mmCIF file of C-alpha atoms and ligand atoms in Angstrom:
data_model
loop_
_atom_site.group_PDB
_atom_site.id
_atom_site.type_symbol
_atom_site.label_atom_id
_atom_site.label_comp_id
_atom_site.label_asym_id
_atom_site.label_seq_id
_atom_site.Cartn_x
_atom_site.Cartn_y
_atom_site.Cartn_z
ATOM 1 C CA MET A 1 62.348 -87.294 -27.535
ATOM 2 C CA GLU A 2 62.702 -88.874 -24.301
ATOM 3 C CA THR A 3 61.145 -91.962 -23.392
ATOM 4 C CA THR A 4 58.403 -92.593 -20.663
ATOM 5 C CA ARG A 5 58.702 -95.671 -18.564
ATOM 6 C CA LEU A 6 55.191 -97.604 -18.196
ATOM 7 C CA GLY A 7 54.096 -99.539 -15.793
ATOM 8 C CA VAL A 8 50.705 -101.635 -16.979
ATOM 9 C CA LEU A 9 48.096 -103.735 -13.851
ATOM 10 C CA ILE A 10 46.430 -106.092 -16.088
ATOM 11 C CA SER A 11 44.166 -108.686 -14.200
ATOM 12 C CA GLY A 12 43.295 -110.938 -17.060
ATOM 13 C CA ARG A 13 42.942 -110.673 -20.793
ATOM 14 C CA GLY A 14 45.423 -107.837 -21.588
ATOM 15 C CA SER A 15 43.998 -106.731 -24.942
ATOM 16 C CA ASN A 16 44.844 -102.669 -24.295
ATOM 17 C CA MET A 17 47.634 -104.377 -22.713
ATOM 18 C CA ARG A 18 48.637 -104.880 -25.968
ATOM 19 C CA ALA A 19 47.476 -102.617 -28.164
ATOM 20 C CA ILE A 20 49.746 -99.672 -25.558
ATOM 21 C CA VAL A 21 52.686 -102.013 -25.849
ATOM 22 C CA GLU A 22 52.223 -102.347 -30.335
ATOM 23 C CA ALA A 23 51.428 -97.687 -30.448
ATOM 24 C CA CYS A 24 54.306 -98.094 -28.444
ATOM 25 C CA ARG A 25 56.730 -100.396 -30.448
ATOM 26 C CA GLY A 26 55.072 -98.539 -33.418
ATOM 27 C CA GLY A 27 55.653 -94.969 -32.367
ATOM 28 C CA ARG A 28 52.348 -93.500 -31.728
ATOM 29 C CA VAL A 29 53.421 -93.148 -28.174
ATOM 30 C CA PRO A 30 56.368 -91.894 -27.274
ATOM 31 C CA ALA A 31 56.971 -95.108 -24.335
ATOM 32 C CA ALA A 32 57.526 -97.849 -23.577
ATOM 33 C CA VAL A 33 56.590 -100.565 -21.503
ATOM 34 C CA ALA A 34 59.048 -101.270 -18.699
ATOM 35 C CA VAL A 35 56.982 -103.740 -16.240
ATOM 36 C CA VAL A 36 52.922 -105.445 -17.141
ATOM 37 C CA VAL A 37 52.077 -106.646 -13.007
ATOM 38 C CA SER A 38 49.190 -109.177 -12.795
ATOM 39 C CA ASN A 39 47.638 -109.223 -9.354
ATOM 40 C CA LYS A 40 45.981 -112.465 -11.361
ATOM 41 C CA ALA A 41 49.642 -115.202 -12.155
ATOM 42 C CA SER A 42 46.488 -117.060 -14.656
ATOM 43 C CA ALA A 43 45.925 -113.276 -16.399
ATOM 44 C CA ALA A 44 45.910 -114.805 -20.019
ATOM 45 C CA GLY A 45 48.124 -111.287 -20.889
ATOM 46 C CA LEU A 46 51.171 -111.939 -18.676
ATOM 47 C CA GLU A 47 51.799 -115.006 -21.887
ATOM 48 C CA TRP A 48 51.812 -112.498 -24.098
ATOM 49 C CA ALA A 49 54.010 -109.315 -22.381
ATOM 50 C CA ARG A 50 56.190 -113.032 -21.488
ATOM 51 C CA GLU A 51 56.873 -113.857 -24.959
ATOM 52 C CA GLN A 52 57.378 -109.818 -26.210
ATOM 53 C CA GLY A 53 60.318 -110.143 -23.377
ATOM 54 C CA ILE A 54 58.763 -107.440 -21.939
ATOM 55 C CA PRO A 55 59.467 -108.206 -17.887
ATOM 56 C CA THR A 56 56.296 -109.488 -15.653
ATOM 57 C CA ARG A 57 55.450 -109.464 -12.355
ATOM 58 C CA VAL A 58 52.871 -111.400 -10.096
ATOM 59 C CA LEU A 59 51.540 -110.072 -6.841
ATOM 60 C CA PRO A 60 48.311 -111.594 -5.928
ATOM 61 C CA HIS A 61 46.348 -110.123 -3.518
ATOM 62 C CA ARG A 62 44.267 -112.316 -1.199
ATOM 63 C CA GLY A 63 46.328 -113.296 1.321
ATOM 64 C CA HIS A 64 48.626 -110.242 1.172
ATOM 65 C CA GLY A 65 47.654 -107.932 3.813
ATOM 66 C CA SER A 66 45.483 -104.829 3.791
ATOM 67 C CA ARG A 67 44.534 -102.861 0.206
ATOM 68 C CA GLU A 68 47.590 -100.524 1.570
ATOM 69 C CA GLU A 69 49.680 -102.885 1.926
ATOM 70 C CA HIS A 70 49.963 -105.038 -1.396
ATOM 71 C CA ASP A 71 49.171 -101.329 -3.226
ATOM 72 C CA ALA A 72 52.844 -100.852 -1.280
ATOM 73 C CA ALA A 73 54.297 -104.560 -2.590
ATOM 74 C CA VAL A 74 52.810 -103.137 -6.535
ATOM 75 C CA VAL A 75 54.059 -99.471 -6.021
ATOM 76 C CA ALA A 76 58.103 -100.838 -5.448
ATOM 77 C CA ALA A 77 57.547 -103.393 -7.819
ATOM 78 C CA LEU A 78 56.855 -100.427 -10.268
ATOM 79 C CA ARG A 79 59.773 -98.337 -8.734
ATOM 80 C CA GLU A 80 62.221 -101.272 -9.476
ATOM 81 C CA HIS A 81 61.473 -100.555 -12.536
ATOM 82 C CA GLY A 82 61.010 -97.201 -12.950
ATOM 83 C CA VAL A 83 58.085 -96.698 -14.367
ATOM 84 C CA GLU A 84 56.607 -93.096 -14.763
ATOM 85 C CA TRP A 85 53.230 -93.580 -15.520
ATOM 86 C CA VAL A 86 50.657 -96.129 -14.653
ATOM 87 C CA CYS A 87 48.253 -97.977 -17.213
ATOM 88 C CA LEU A 88 45.539 -100.041 -15.627
ATOM 89 C CA ALA A 89 44.317 -102.014 -18.142
ATOM 90 C CA GLY A 90 41.760 -104.451 -16.900
ATOM 91 C CA TYR A 91 43.202 -103.843 -13.299
ATOM 92 C CA MET A 92 40.331 -105.499 -11.124
ATOM 93 C CA ARG A 93 41.425 -103.372 -8.111
ATOM 94 C CA LEU A 94 40.105 -100.193 -6.772
ATOM 95 C CA LEU A 95 43.789 -98.512 -5.386
ATOM 96 C CA SER A 96 44.394 -97.362 -2.020
ATOM 97 C CA ALA A 97 44.847 -93.355 -1.997
ATOM 98 C CA ASP A 98 48.716 -94.252 -1.268
ATOM 99 C CA PHE A 99 48.953 -95.548 -4.483
ATOM 100 C CA VAL A 100 47.521 -92.728 -6.452
ATOM 101 C CA GLU A 101 49.676 -90.114 -4.469
ATOM 102 C CA ALA A 102 52.659 -92.069 -4.880
ATOM 103 C CA TYR A 103 51.785 -91.616 -8.698
ATOM 104 C CA PRO A 104 49.916 -88.461 -8.808
ATOM 105 C CA GLY A 105 48.374 -87.715 -11.390
ATOM 106 C CA ARG A 106 49.576 -90.058 -13.982
ATOM 107 C CA ILE A 107 47.898 -92.986 -13.536
ATOM 108 C CA LEU A 108 45.259 -93.911 -16.137
ATOM 109 C CA ASN A 109 42.688 -96.531 -16.448
ATOM 110 C CA ILE A 110 39.952 -97.163 -19.033
ATOM 111 C CA HIS A 111 36.589 -97.782 -18.874
ATOM 112 C CA PRO A 112 33.749 -99.522 -20.844
ATOM 113 C CA SER A 113 31.135 -96.614 -21.546
ATOM 114 C CA LEU A 114 30.943 -92.938 -21.763
ATOM 115 C CA LEU A 115 30.942 -91.835 -17.855
ATOM 116 C CA PRO A 116 30.337 -90.441 -15.774
ATOM 117 C CA ALA A 117 27.577 -93.396 -17.064
ATOM 118 C CA PHE A 118 27.757 -97.347 -15.644
ATOM 119 C CA PRO A 119 30.862 -97.593 -13.407
ATOM 120 C CA GLY A 120 32.163 -100.311 -11.700
ATOM 121 C CA LEU A 121 31.484 -103.580 -12.722
ATOM 122 C CA ASP A 122 29.273 -105.178 -15.882
ATOM 123 C CA ALA A 123 29.515 -101.594 -17.916
ATOM 124 C CA GLN A 124 28.396 -103.286 -21.211
ATOM 125 C CA ARG A 125 25.586 -104.811 -19.801
ATOM 126 C CA GLN A 126 24.740 -101.984 -17.329
ATOM 127 C CA ALA A 127 23.971 -99.941 -20.355
ATOM 128 C CA LEU A 128 22.055 -102.838 -22.591
ATOM 129 C CA GLU A 129 20.175 -102.731 -19.498
ATOM 130 C CA TYR A 130 18.820 -99.218 -19.375
ATOM 131 C CA GLY A 131 18.683 -98.943 -22.966
ATOM 132 C CA VAL A 132 20.549 -96.573 -23.730
ATOM 133 C CA LYS A 133 21.386 -95.647 -28.114
ATOM 134 C CA VAL A 134 24.290 -94.803 -27.582
ATOM 135 C CA SER A 135 27.353 -96.257 -24.603
ATOM 136 C CA GLY A 136 31.143 -95.969 -25.550
ATOM 137 C CA CYS A 137 34.361 -96.325 -24.044
ATOM 138 C CA THR A 138 37.194 -93.797 -20.684
ATOM 139 C CA VAL A 139 39.842 -93.143 -20.623
ATOM 140 C CA HIS A 140 41.242 -91.190 -17.788
ATOM 141 C CA LEU A 141 43.188 -90.073 -14.560
ATOM 142 C CA VAL A 142 42.887 -91.908 -11.384
ATOM 143 C CA ASP A 143 41.758 -90.981 -8.227
ATOM 144 C CA ALA A 144 40.580 -92.627 -5.314
ATOM 145 C CA GLU A 145 37.182 -93.069 -6.433
ATOM 146 C CA LEU A 146 36.406 -95.801 -8.819
ATOM 147 C CA ASP A 147 35.948 -94.877 -12.380
ATOM 148 C CA HIS A 148 35.907 -91.444 -11.609
ATOM 149 C CA GLY A 149 39.499 -88.512 -12.451
ATOM 150 C CA PRO A 150 39.304 -85.960 -14.817
ATOM 151 C CA ILE A 151 38.618 -87.918 -18.128
ATOM 152 C CA VAL A 152 40.780 -87.821 -21.010
ATOM 153 C CA VAL A 153 39.824 -89.748 -24.126
ATOM 154 C CA GLN A 154 35.756 -90.612 -25.299
ATOM 155 C CA ARG A 155 34.880 -92.655 -27.781
ATOM 156 C CA PRO A 156 31.052 -93.332 -28.678
ATOM 157 C CA VAL A 157 29.891 -96.508 -29.958
ATOM 158 C CA PRO A 158 26.626 -96.989 -31.324
ATOM 159 C CA VAL A 159 24.278 -99.542 -29.063
ATOM 160 C CA LEU A 160 22.838 -101.153 -32.326
ATOM 161 C CA GLU A 161 19.252 -103.381 -32.290
ATOM 162 C CA GLY A 162 20.017 -106.603 -31.433
ATOM 163 C CA ASP A 163 23.028 -106.040 -29.568
ATOM 164 C CA SER A 164 23.779 -108.236 -26.542
ATOM 165 C CA VAL A 165 27.105 -107.962 -24.055
ATOM 166 C CA VAL A 166 29.263 -109.998 -26.257
ATOM 167 C CA THR A 167 28.900 -108.226 -29.577
ATOM 168 C CA LEU A 168 28.497 -104.589 -27.273
ATOM 169 C CA SER A 169 31.393 -105.313 -26.123
ATOM 170 C CA ALA A 170 33.748 -105.929 -28.795
ATOM 171 C CA ARG A 171 32.350 -103.291 -30.423
ATOM 172 C CA ILE A 172 33.604 -100.974 -27.156
ATOM 173 C CA LEU A 173 36.418 -103.599 -26.981
ATOM 174 C CA GLU A 174 37.965 -102.274 -30.889
ATOM 175 C CA GLN A 175 37.832 -98.558 -29.667
ATOM 176 C CA GLU A 176 38.908 -98.642 -26.438
ATOM 177 C CA HIS A 177 42.787 -99.588 -28.746
ATOM 178 C CA LEU A 178 41.950 -96.961 -30.423
ATOM 179 C CA ALA A 179 41.529 -94.580 -27.185
ATOM 180 C CA TYR A 180 44.449 -95.801 -24.733
ATOM 181 C CA PRO A 181 47.065 -95.243 -27.569
ATOM 182 C CA GLU A 182 45.392 -91.854 -28.553
ATOM 183 C CA ALA A 183 44.670 -90.534 -24.225
ATOM 184 C CA LEU A 184 48.748 -91.405 -23.850
ATOM 185 C CA ALA A 185 49.647 -89.715 -26.782
ATOM 186 C CA LEU A 186 47.955 -86.277 -25.902
ATOM 187 C CA LEU A 187 49.727 -86.810 -22.302
ATOM 188 C CA LEU A 188 52.626 -87.464 -22.216
ATOM 189 C CA GLY A 189 53.229 -85.241 -25.662
ATOM 190 C CA GLY A 190 52.788 -82.143 -22.843
ATOM 191 C CA GLY A 191 51.252 -79.371 -23.209
ATOM 192 C CA TRP A 192 47.681 -80.680 -20.294
ATOM 193 C CA GLY A 193 46.717 -79.038 -17.327
ATOM 194 C CA LEU A 194 43.416 -79.789 -15.499
ATOM 195 C CA GLU A 195 41.022 -77.128 -14.471
ATOM 196 C CA GLY A 196 38.698 -79.048 -11.637
ATOM 197 C CA ARG A 197 38.468 -82.154 -13.132
ATOM 198 C CA ARG A 198 38.703 -80.702 -16.484
ATOM 199 C CA VAL A 199 41.575 -82.219 -18.863
ATOM 200 C CA ARG A 200 42.128 -78.373 -20.712
ATOM 201 C CA LEU A 201 44.809 -80.061 -24.229
ATOM 202 C CA ASP A 202 44.928 -76.025 -25.272
ATOM 203 C CA VAL A 203 47.828 -75.409 -22.384
ATOM 204 C CA ASP A 204 51.193 -74.265 -23.526
ATOM 205 C CA PRO A 205 53.978 -76.261 -22.947
ATOM 206 C CA GLY A 206 56.607 -73.444 -21.967
HETATM 207 C C1 GRF B 301 37.847 -104.137 -20.672
HETATM 208 O O1 GRF B 301 36.788 -103.795 -21.422
HETATM 209 C C2 GRF B 301 38.471 -102.202 -20.101
HETATM 210 O O2 GRF B 301 38.308 -101.075 -20.090
HETATM 211 C C3 GRF B 301 37.592 -102.872 -18.877
HETATM 212 O O3 GRF B 301 38.559 -103.930 -18.241
HETATM 213 C C4 GRF B 301 38.462 -104.560 -19.854
HETATM 214 C C5 GRF B 301 39.727 -104.723 -19.682
HETATM 215 O O4 GRF B 301 40.093 -105.657 -20.693
HETATM 216 N N1 GRF B 301 38.516 -102.292 -17.792
HETATM 217 P P1 GRF B 301 41.748 -106.052 -21.316
HETATM 218 O O5 GRF B 301 42.164 -107.496 -20.461
HETATM 219 O O6 GRF B 301 42.070 -104.995 -21.675
HETATM 220 O O7 GRF B 301 41.465 -107.165 -22.473
#
């Protein structure tokens, strides 16, 4: 099977990026990470990617024009590296419509709640404060609305008595590291289609 070239966008720690790289290298995802792009030079994940010999690009958004201009620079970097699918992994920026159209149906995001519950920032805190007994994580295709596109994989996580944001976040993160590779393996394997906003995984790949 041909190897799909992934671009991973991060803003911070990069543990999901790492899970994706390791799943590719371990043969669980038929892809390779061609480049890691960060809008923050201080993102800890960049250092790990560099140590691994993965090309990295830092494209700060502050002082670099409008959202559209910054996104155009990110898309240009992705194209330079032959990226076919884009994985947002803790990338703390809303994508412009132009970015979404540059990779139609080929951008994934991970969010630490069972969407559509608790979109946006501090999802784990939102879940805890709301008092839900189950939360989790969601991998979804990206559209121009925040944490909104068609859902590919969800993994539930119980909220336990005595949980803090820290303990709940850690339990959800373990599942995130399984969910992202799982979603990539499902989609890159083909045999899926969209029916409205439903991702159907039972489509004849033809
Ligand atoms: C994760 O919880 C992810 O769901 C959210 O941001 C966090 C990023 O963590 N979008 P990491 O940088 O992948 O470690």
